Amino acid sequence: MREGSDAGAGALAADLRRALRGEVRFGAGDRALYASDASNYRQVPIGVVAPRDVDDVLAAVAVCREHGAPILARGAGTSLAGQACNAAVVLDLSRHVRGVVALDPDRRLARVLPGTVLDELQRTAAGHGLAFGPDPATHSRCTPGGMIGNNSCGVHSVAHGRTVDNVESLDLLLSDGTRMEAGPVSEDDLQGPAAAGNREGAVLRSLRDLRDRTAVEVRERFPPIPRRVSGYNLDELLPERGFHVGRALVGSEGTCAVVLGATVRLVPRAPAQSLAILGFPDIATAADRVPEVLAHGPAGLEAVDDVLLAHVLEGRGHRLEVFPEGRGWLLAEFEGESPREAAALAARATRSLGVPHRLLDRPADQARAWALRESALAATAFVPGRPDAWPGWEDSAVAPERMGGYLRDLSALFERFGYRCSLYGHFGDGCLHVMVPFDLASDRGVEEYRRFVEAAADVVIAHGGSLSGEHGDGQARAELLPRMFGERLVEAFAEFKGIFDPDDLMNPGKVVRPRPLDADLRMGPGFRPASPPVRLAFARDGGSIGHAAFRCIGVGACRKTDAGTMCPSYMATREERFSTRGRARLLFEALQGRMPGGGDPWRDQSVKEALDLCLSCKACKAECPTGVDVAAMKAEFLSHYYEGRRRPLLGWGAGLVFVWARLGSLAPRLANALVAAAWASGVLAWVGVARERQVPRLSLRPFTAGARRRRARESAGAAAPSPPAPRGRVVLWPDTFTNFFRPEVGRAAVRVLEDAGFEVDVPRAAVCCGRPLFDQGMLDTARWVLRRTVRVLAPRVEAGDPVVVLEPSCLSVFRDELRELFPGDPRAERVAAAAVDLPELLQRAAPGWRPPGPPGPPGGSRRAVVQGHCHQAALAGTDAERWLLDRLGMQPEVLDAGCCGMAGAFGFARETYRVSVAIGERRLLPAIRSAAPEVLVVADGFSCREQISQAGGRRALHVAEVAAAALGPRPGVSRP
């Protein structure tokens, strides 16, 4: 089986399917999904198994043992050293084997399954005023199993230590089927169970003998620093450490056993925090002062440098004014029983240090600063104008007091090799993070990569440090372990693995007998991202859709399930292929011709199936740390996939909705009657519409018809002349959905704009932004439509008129896709720059405008729940809308509900209806149902309003309708 023959893999898959209740997937696409983690490496697995529960894990390991198949137990797959990819059977424990089994607040212990997301454990513990101490930046998707495998740490390891320091015991499964509870063993007990003839006794006896033979060298060669993560934890077997077998296995990267569960320690959760940001002339000087800061007892002490801020995060729109003067900064968090106590501790530290500083006491400000730090690794990977950067030497560690000297020596090494890097990390623990612009695509570059990491290993060892301070050895650093520990201890590591896994089935080639650090590279000499002819510009990626897909480095932010919008279909299904990472990886593999079987990448069914559940919400472009844009890749892929093929009828219906709506508006009563007829449901189902959905009815009079009649009356003098417009003229964009389905939104916008002092002009020509065409991949038609739109709008825009867009999905076309279809076109660029939504325009050009009072009757509720459109959240944000509602006297609650699930035709399609509802039911629809009847529901997106109406039973208003209602009674605006 180690040779991985097709026949052997087929027999293995068949036996696994017979033995398991969970999913067994050996297809080409499934294997490609798991071929990489977040490292530089790629190894295609034999197959992928998602066990349903612990019993399934036992059965899977038994079958693999019978076939001699290697095994890789995997959590979130975010490892940076290559330990989460292998030519093995991957056990994805994150899909089903998850949950907090028990929590004892009195003893401060929790029992968790290996696939539990850390944030789930934190939420459960928080209900008892507790937390799990280690909190890495990947807390929204990392799992206890992965954290135990890598010995993860995080911001608060200064106060609470590494994962190894917080493990009480482990429930282990060995490759031979032995199941054992691994915890501390007393010296007396070692003489009892160790003398027994069973497998567990033999393990303990062998470990005791290994401990006795290596104790002196372990004490001498293991560096006494906070962040020694490299190697196996043989020091945990020492008598003074309590012979803790479970902790000895923490950080073993799945090379010894499968973790079936863990009992972990919890710590008290501090009620209040204060964050001090300290400025220094450079990052090395900041490191020099770390011991002084540590003397004040911070709970967390991080560092960032000027390269990170100036060249990366500022370009991603982060607020940087909270950072004081300097070119290197320490972020010191202080905890207290009250905000005043925490602030006093932070203030005392800053007074003592006497350096430029800022104190952040508001949780929102602190969250922004920590989000900036958490995004650093992925955000430094792809920086415009700079070479792409990679892991490989990203987490070395020394004693905190030696950090400054280590940084200076390492920086000299960077300079010698010509690498310009951003330096940041957990300086309170002496751990450095850095992404290095290695050339991993040429023979010379790969050779230089090896020479650098070998030299860097010598530098960190000279400073008494560790090759890894957080991310582990895997394949990236395991080859260097003899330099750090010596040959005899490395032989002891091999013996340690052999005690648990004598047949070397558990994640072979990592840590022990490792594959070379420059083998199995995702790139490798001669690598170039595929660049087939494309219709979109992919300007950030030099026109290469291959590089656009390659942006995914695997950090897995798209696998979060409890905040933000990315990725809605993953949140609903927890399927890797429906995550941003999964889709990008599949497309990349197909484009590179790496999918087993090869073939035309534009016809690859694995890619097509993964993209079918993409809602084109564009959240990934904003929330993915590396800016992966699956919506653009989906549009491009579909445009090629359907060349020479028949499109589904629903695709034509959705893509050309502006045509059908315009035709229907010629006889709207007839069109609505036809759609409502009893026989129509069968026809619509045949087209592909879900029977559970109601097709929106056309308005009897389009918005533009009313605007034209109004202009005609004014031209004929039938109406009083309009007062002068002190704020100038604006163009109000008549999008298809406002125009033909919800004209009351357009009329409300006109009323608000005129009251705010603007002259409103509505284009007379039939225009469309083409959003549905993009979603269906009809890019040639979209280009034709948008070229006409630019011709119509260009004269107005060149005259200085802003274009007010009411539908967020249309606004996103103007700001994003327009530039992708017409790169370098100055007219298109001017139209893109002129597009603005209603709240943005009022905030920018009429900040003093205020209506007479809040909407609704006097004394009525002023509360509103607000569902932001995905495109709005991705490209504009909801700050301006919140500002407008505040001006209206409302009390808005902007939901963190993510995508509504409708997403245009997605929610109407029979194949995706259930996922659409599941996405809505995750948070949005329960929040809508729980809102009191008098509370306004606000949603600017037409799709959002339809989902809320059809699945939530409430009428949602556009913010323009709310603003118009605040101007006083007028027909056409009503409360829900």
PDB file of N, CA, C and O in Angstrom, residues 755-802:
ATOM      1  N   ASP A 755     -34.487  66.549  -0.398  1.00  0.00           N
ATOM      2  CA  ASP A 755     -34.578  67.231   0.891  1.00  0.00           C
ATOM      3  C   ASP A 755     -33.190  67.623   1.405  1.00  0.00           C
ATOM      4  O   ASP A 755     -33.046  68.633   2.094  1.00  0.00           O
ATOM      5  N   ALA A 756     -32.169  66.822   1.047  1.00  0.00           N
ATOM      6  CA  ALA A 756     -30.798  67.119   1.472  1.00  0.00           C
ATOM      7  C   ALA A 756     -30.136  68.161   0.587  1.00  0.00           C
ATOM      8  O   ALA A 756     -28.977  68.532   0.838  1.00  0.00           O
ATOM      9  N   GLY A 757     -30.836  68.639  -0.470  1.00  0.00           N
ATOM     10  CA  GLY A 757     -30.302  69.718  -1.282  1.00  0.00           C
ATOM     11  C   GLY A 757     -29.668  69.308  -2.586  1.00  0.00           C
ATOM     12  O   GLY A 757     -28.874  70.065  -3.157  1.00  0.00           O
ATOM     13  N   PHE A 758     -30.012  68.139  -3.106  1.00  0.00           N
ATOM     14  CA  PHE A 758     -29.438  67.674  -4.366  1.00  0.00           C
ATOM     15  C   PHE A 758     -30.494  67.722  -5.474  1.00  0.00           C
ATOM     16  O   PHE A 758     -31.689  67.508  -5.226  1.00  0.00           O
ATOM     17  N   GLU A 759     -30.042  67.986  -6.681  1.00  0.00           N
ATOM     18  CA  GLU A 759     -30.877  67.794  -7.867  1.00  0.00           C
ATOM     19  C   GLU A 759     -30.668  66.366  -8.336  1.00  0.00           C
ATOM     20  O   GLU A 759     -29.523  65.923  -8.506  1.00  0.00           O
ATOM     21  N   VAL A 760     -31.747  65.639  -8.544  1.00  0.00           N
ATOM     22  CA  VAL A 760     -31.663  64.220  -8.878  1.00  0.00           C
ATOM     23  C   VAL A 760     -31.959  64.007 -10.349  1.00  0.00           C
ATOM     24  O   VAL A 760     -32.989  64.459 -10.861  1.00  0.00           O
ATOM     25  N   ASP A 761     -31.053  63.310 -11.013  1.00  0.00           N
ATOM     26  CA  ASP A 761     -31.244  62.968 -12.414  1.00  0.00           C
ATOM     27  C   ASP A 761     -31.215  61.453 -12.544  1.00  0.00           C
ATOM     28  O   ASP A 761     -30.377  60.783 -11.928  1.00  0.00           O
ATOM     29  N   VAL A 762     -32.117  60.905 -13.316  1.00  0.00           N
ATOM     30  CA  VAL A 762     -32.183  59.463 -13.551  1.00  0.00           C
ATOM     31  C   VAL A 762     -31.924  59.218 -15.029  1.00  0.00           C
ATOM     32  O   VAL A 762     -32.565  59.853 -15.878  1.00  0.00           O
ATOM     33  N   PRO A 763     -30.975  58.344 -15.378  1.00  0.00           N
ATOM     34  CA  PRO A 763     -30.695  58.086 -16.793  1.00  0.00           C
ATOM     35  C   PRO A 763     -31.952  57.697 -17.563  1.00  0.00           C
ATOM     36  O   PRO A 763     -32.780  56.924 -17.076  1.00  0.00           O
ATOM     37  N   ARG A 764     -32.089  58.258 -18.740  1.00  0.00           N
ATOM     38  CA  ARG A 764     -33.267  57.960 -19.558  1.00  0.00           C
ATOM     39  C   ARG A 764     -33.081  56.684 -20.362  1.00  0.00           C
ATOM     40  O   ARG A 764     -34.056  56.030 -20.731  1.00  0.00           O
ATOM     41  N   ALA A 765     -31.849  56.348 -20.666  1.00  0.00           N
ATOM     42  CA  ALA A 765     -31.586  55.134 -21.447  1.00  0.00           C
ATOM     43  C   ALA A 765     -31.783  53.895 -20.575  1.00  0.00           C
ATOM     44  O   ALA A 765     -31.673  53.947 -19.344  1.00  0.00           O
ATOM     45  N   ALA A 766     -32.087  52.790 -21.219  1.00  0.00           N
ATOM     46  CA  ALA A 766     -32.194  51.514 -20.518  1.00  0.00           C
ATOM     47  C   ALA A 766     -30.780  51.042 -20.176  1.00  0.00           C
ATOM     48  O   ALA A 766     -29.975  50.784 -21.074  1.00  0.00           O
ATOM     49  N   VAL A 767     -30.487  50.950 -18.909  1.00  0.00           N
ATOM     50  CA  VAL A 767     -29.123  50.615 -18.485  1.00  0.00           C
ATOM     51  C   VAL A 767     -29.164  49.486 -17.467  1.00  0.00           C
ATOM     52  O   VAL A 767     -30.195  49.220 -16.839  1.00  0.00           O
ATOM     53  N   CYS A 768     -28.024  48.832 -17.299  1.00  0.00           N
ATOM     54  CA  CYS A 768     -27.888  47.746 -16.330  1.00  0.00           C
ATOM     55  C   CYS A 768     -26.412  47.616 -15.964  1.00  0.00           C
ATOM     56  O   CYS A 768     -25.535  47.915 -16.780  1.00  0.00           O
ATOM     57  N   CYS A 769     -26.130  47.178 -14.744  1.00  0.00           N
ATOM     58  CA  CYS A 769     -24.733  46.979 -14.345  1.00  0.00           C
ATOM     59  C   CYS A 769     -24.229  45.600 -14.732  1.00  0.00           C
ATOM     60  O   CYS A 769     -23.023  45.359 -14.743  1.00  0.00           O
ATOM     61  N   GLY A 770     -25.134  44.663 -14.991  1.00  0.00           N
ATOM     62  CA  GLY A 770     -24.718  43.327 -15.405  1.00  0.00           C
ATOM     63  C   GLY A 770     -24.369  42.388 -14.276  1.00  0.00           C
ATOM     64  O   GLY A 770     -23.798  41.318 -14.531  1.00  0.00           O
ATOM     65  N   ARG A 771     -24.715  42.721 -13.040  1.00  0.00           N
ATOM     66  CA  ARG A 771     -24.359  41.844 -11.922  1.00  0.00           C
ATOM     67  C   ARG A 771     -24.806  40.399 -12.129  1.00  0.00           C
ATOM     68  O   ARG A 771     -23.996  39.468 -11.965  1.00  0.00           O
ATOM     69  N   PRO A 772     -26.067  40.118 -12.482  1.00  0.00           N
ATOM     70  CA  PRO A 772     -26.451  38.716 -12.669  1.00  0.00           C
ATOM     71  C   PRO A 772     -25.642  38.020 -13.755  1.00  0.00           C
ATOM     72  O   PRO A 772     -25.422  36.810 -13.695  1.00  0.00           O
ATOM     73  N   LEU A 773     -25.208  38.783 -14.759  1.00  0.00           N
ATOM     74  CA  LEU A 773     -24.387  38.189 -15.815  1.00  0.00           C
ATOM     75  C   LEU A 773     -23.050  37.716 -15.259  1.00  0.00           C
ATOM     76  O   LEU A 773     -22.543  36.653 -15.637  1.00  0.00           O
ATOM     77  N   PHE A 774     -22.465  38.498 -14.368  1.00  0.00           N
ATOM     78  CA  PHE A 774     -21.212  38.080 -13.741  1.00  0.00           C
ATOM     79  C   PHE A 774     -21.418  36.796 -12.955  1.00  0.00           C
ATOM     80  O   PHE A 774     -20.609  35.867 -13.042  1.00  0.00           O
ATOM     81  N   ASP A 775     -22.469  36.763 -12.179  1.00  0.00           N
ATOM     82  CA  ASP A 775     -22.697  35.602 -11.323  1.00  0.00           C
ATOM     83  C   ASP A 775     -22.873  34.329 -12.143  1.00  0.00           C
ATOM     84  O   ASP A 775     -22.557  33.228 -11.665  1.00  0.00           O
ATOM     85  N   GLN A 776     -23.371  34.458 -13.362  1.00  0.00           N
ATOM     86  CA  GLN A 776     -23.560  33.292 -14.227  1.00  0.00           C
ATOM     87  C   GLN A 776     -22.377  33.040 -15.152  1.00  0.00           C
ATOM     88  O   GLN A 776     -22.410  32.118 -15.961  1.00  0.00           O
ATOM     89  N   GLY A 777     -21.346  33.886 -15.060  1.00  0.00           N
ATOM     90  CA  GLY A 777     -20.186  33.718 -15.929  1.00  0.00           C
ATOM     91  C   GLY A 777     -20.410  34.161 -17.347  1.00  0.00           C
ATOM     92  O   GLY A 777     -19.656  33.788 -18.249  1.00  0.00           O
ATOM     93  N   MET A 778     -21.419  34.992 -17.594  1.00  0.00           N
ATOM     94  CA  MET A 778     -21.721  35.479 -18.957  1.00  0.00           C
ATOM     95  C   MET A 778     -20.932  36.774 -19.173  1.00  0.00           C
ATOM     96  O   MET A 778     -21.502  37.872 -19.302  1.00  0.00           O
ATOM     97  N   LEU A 779     -19.623  36.656 -19.217  1.00  0.00           N
ATOM     98  CA  LEU A 779     -18.753  37.832 -19.154  1.00  0.00           C
ATOM     99  C   LEU A 779     -18.740  38.621 -20.457  1.00  0.00           C
ATOM    100  O   LEU A 779     -18.592  39.854 -20.419  1.00  0.00           O
ATOM    101  N   ASP A 780     -18.851  37.977 -21.591  1.00  0.00           N
ATOM    102  CA  ASP A 780     -18.877  38.722 -22.851  1.00  0.00           C
ATOM    103  C   ASP A 780     -20.114  39.616 -22.919  1.00  0.00           C
ATOM    104  O   ASP A 780     -20.038  40.787 -23.333  1.00  0.00           O
ATOM    105  N   THR A 781     -21.257  39.070 -22.503  1.00  0.00           N
ATOM    106  CA  THR A 781     -22.474  39.881 -22.469  1.00  0.00           C
ATOM    107  C   THR A 781     -22.358  40.992 -21.434  1.00  0.00           C
ATOM    108  O   THR A 781     -22.784  42.127 -21.668  1.00  0.00           O
ATOM    109  N   ALA A 782     -21.768  40.668 -20.287  1.00  0.00           N
ATOM    110  CA  ALA A 782     -21.581  41.684 -19.246  1.00  0.00           C
ATOM    111  C   ALA A 782     -20.710  42.821 -19.754  1.00  0.00           C
ATOM    112  O   ALA A 782     -20.977  43.999 -19.474  1.00  0.00           O
ATOM    113  N   ARG A 783     -19.683  42.500 -20.534  1.00  0.00           N
ATOM    114  CA  ARG A 783     -18.822  43.550 -21.069  1.00  0.00           C
ATOM    115  C   ARG A 783     -19.609  44.446 -22.029  1.00  0.00           C
ATOM    116  O   ARG A 783     -19.470  45.681 -22.008  1.00  0.00           O
ATOM    117  N   TRP A 784     -20.444  43.843 -22.853  1.00  0.00           N
ATOM    118  CA  TRP A 784     -21.257  44.625 -23.796  1.00  0.00           C
ATOM    119  C   TRP A 784     -22.209  45.545 -23.042  1.00  0.00           C
ATOM    120  O   TRP A 784     -22.347  46.722 -23.357  1.00  0.00           O
ATOM    121  N   VAL A 785     -22.863  45.016 -21.998  1.00  0.00           N
ATOM    122  CA  VAL A 785     -23.813  45.810 -21.214  1.00  0.00           C
ATOM    123  C   VAL A 785     -23.095  46.949 -20.505  1.00  0.00           C
ATOM    124  O   VAL A 785     -23.555  48.100 -20.499  1.00  0.00           O
ATOM    125  N   LEU A 786     -21.960  46.659 -19.906  1.00  0.00           N
ATOM    126  CA  LEU A 786     -21.254  47.685 -19.145  1.00  0.00           C
ATOM    127  C   LEU A 786     -20.615  48.735 -20.053  1.00  0.00           C
ATOM    128  O   LEU A 786     -20.507  49.905 -19.663  1.00  0.00           O
ATOM    129  N   ARG A 787     -20.223  48.337 -21.248  1.00  0.00           N
ATOM    130  CA  ARG A 787     -19.675  49.333 -22.170  1.00  0.00           C
ATOM    131  C   ARG A 787     -20.746  50.380 -22.487  1.00  0.00           C
ATOM    132  O   ARG A 787     -20.465  51.590 -22.521  1.00  0.00           O
ATOM    133  N   ARG A 788     -21.953  49.915 -22.674  1.00  0.00           N
ATOM    134  CA  ARG A 788     -23.060  50.846 -22.923  1.00  0.00           C
ATOM    135  C   ARG A 788     -23.327  51.699 -21.686  1.00  0.00           C
ATOM    136  O   ARG A 788     -23.571  52.911 -21.783  1.00  0.00           O
ATOM    137  N   THR A 789     -23.273  51.099 -20.525  1.00  0.00           N
ATOM    138  CA  THR A 789     -23.505  51.832 -19.283  1.00  0.00           C
ATOM    139  C   THR A 789     -22.469  52.924 -19.087  1.00  0.00           C
ATOM    140  O   THR A 789     -22.791  54.049 -18.680  1.00  0.00           O
ATOM    141  N   VAL A 790     -21.221  52.618 -19.377  1.00  0.00           N
ATOM    142  CA  VAL A 790     -20.157  53.618 -19.242  1.00  0.00           C
ATOM    143  C   VAL A 790     -20.401  54.779 -20.197  1.00  0.00           C
ATOM    144  O   VAL A 790     -20.206  55.947 -19.833  1.00  0.00           O
ATOM    145  N   ARG A 791     -20.846  54.469 -21.423  1.00  0.00           N
ATOM    146  CA  ARG A 791     -21.135  55.542 -22.379  1.00  0.00           C
ATOM    147  C   ARG A 791     -22.229  56.473 -21.852  1.00  0.00           C
ATOM    148  O   ARG A 791     -22.163  57.686 -22.023  1.00  0.00           O
ATOM    149  N   VAL A 792     -23.225  55.882 -21.195  1.00  0.00           N
ATOM    150  CA  VAL A 792     -24.333  56.690 -20.676  1.00  0.00           C
ATOM    151  C   VAL A 792     -23.885  57.545 -19.503  1.00  0.00           C
ATOM    152  O   VAL A 792     -24.246  58.728 -19.392  1.00  0.00           O
ATOM    153  N   LEU A 793     -23.091  56.969 -18.607  1.00  0.00           N
ATOM    154  CA  LEU A 793     -22.729  57.670 -17.374  1.00  0.00           C
ATOM    155  C   LEU A 793     -21.533  58.601 -17.530  1.00  0.00           C
ATOM    156  O   LEU A 793     -21.398  59.555 -16.752  1.00  0.00           O
ATOM    157  N   ALA A 794     -20.670  58.332 -18.496  1.00  0.00           N
ATOM    158  CA  ALA A 794     -19.417  59.084 -18.597  1.00  0.00           C
ATOM    159  C   ALA A 794     -19.629  60.597 -18.658  1.00  0.00           C
ATOM    160  O   ALA A 794     -18.939  61.341 -17.941  1.00  0.00           O
ATOM    161  N   PRO A 795     -20.551  61.120 -19.490  1.00  0.00           N
ATOM    162  CA  PRO A 795     -20.710  62.583 -19.522  1.00  0.00           C
ATOM    163  C   PRO A 795     -21.122  63.170 -18.171  1.00  0.00           C
ATOM    164  O   PRO A 795     -20.664  64.254 -17.788  1.00  0.00           O
ATOM    165  N   ARG A 796     -21.985  62.465 -17.437  1.00  0.00           N
ATOM    166  CA  ARG A 796     -22.426  62.966 -16.137  1.00  0.00           C
ATOM    167  C   ARG A 796     -21.270  62.955 -15.141  1.00  0.00           C
ATOM    168  O   ARG A 796     -21.087  63.892 -14.370  1.00  0.00           O
ATOM    169  N   VAL A 797     -20.523  61.871 -15.176  1.00  0.00           N
ATOM    170  CA  VAL A 797     -19.412  61.737 -14.241  1.00  0.00           C
ATOM    171  C   VAL A 797     -18.333  62.767 -14.544  1.00  0.00           C
ATOM    172  O   VAL A 797     -17.747  63.380 -13.635  1.00  0.00           O
ATOM    173  N   GLU A 798     -18.058  62.980 -15.837  1.00  0.00           N
ATOM    174  CA  GLU A 798     -17.039  63.965 -16.215  1.00  0.00           C
ATOM    175  C   GLU A 798     -17.461  65.381 -15.843  1.00  0.00           C
ATOM    176  O   GLU A 798     -16.618  66.261 -15.657  1.00  0.00           O
ATOM    177  N   ALA A 799     -18.772  65.603 -15.696  1.00  0.00           N
ATOM    178  CA  ALA A 799     -19.270  66.898 -15.237  1.00  0.00           C
ATOM    179  C   ALA A 799     -19.194  67.029 -13.720  1.00  0.00           C
ATOM    180  O   ALA A 799     -19.564  68.059 -13.172  1.00  0.00           O
ATOM    181  N   GLY A 800     -18.744  65.951 -13.050  1.00  0.00           N
ATOM    182  CA  GLY A 800     -18.589  66.000 -11.600  1.00  0.00           C
ATOM    183  C   GLY A 800     -19.746  65.457 -10.808  1.00  0.00           C
ATOM    184  O   GLY A 800     -19.783  65.613  -9.576  1.00  0.00           O
ATOM    185  N   ASP A 801     -20.717  64.808 -11.471  1.00  0.00           N
ATOM    186  CA  ASP A 801     -21.880  64.283 -10.762  1.00  0.00           C
ATOM    187  C   ASP A 801     -21.565  62.915 -10.157  1.00  0.00           C
ATOM    188  O   ASP A 801     -21.138  62.003 -10.874  1.00  0.00           O
ATOM    189  N   PRO A 802     -21.810  62.739  -8.869  1.00  0.00           N
ATOM    190  CA  PRO A 802     -21.686  61.394  -8.305  1.00  0.00           C
ATOM    191  C   PRO A 802     -22.836  60.509  -8.778  1.00  0.00           C
ATOM    192  O   PRO A 802     -23.915  61.003  -9.126  1.00  0.00           O
TER     193      PRO A 802
END
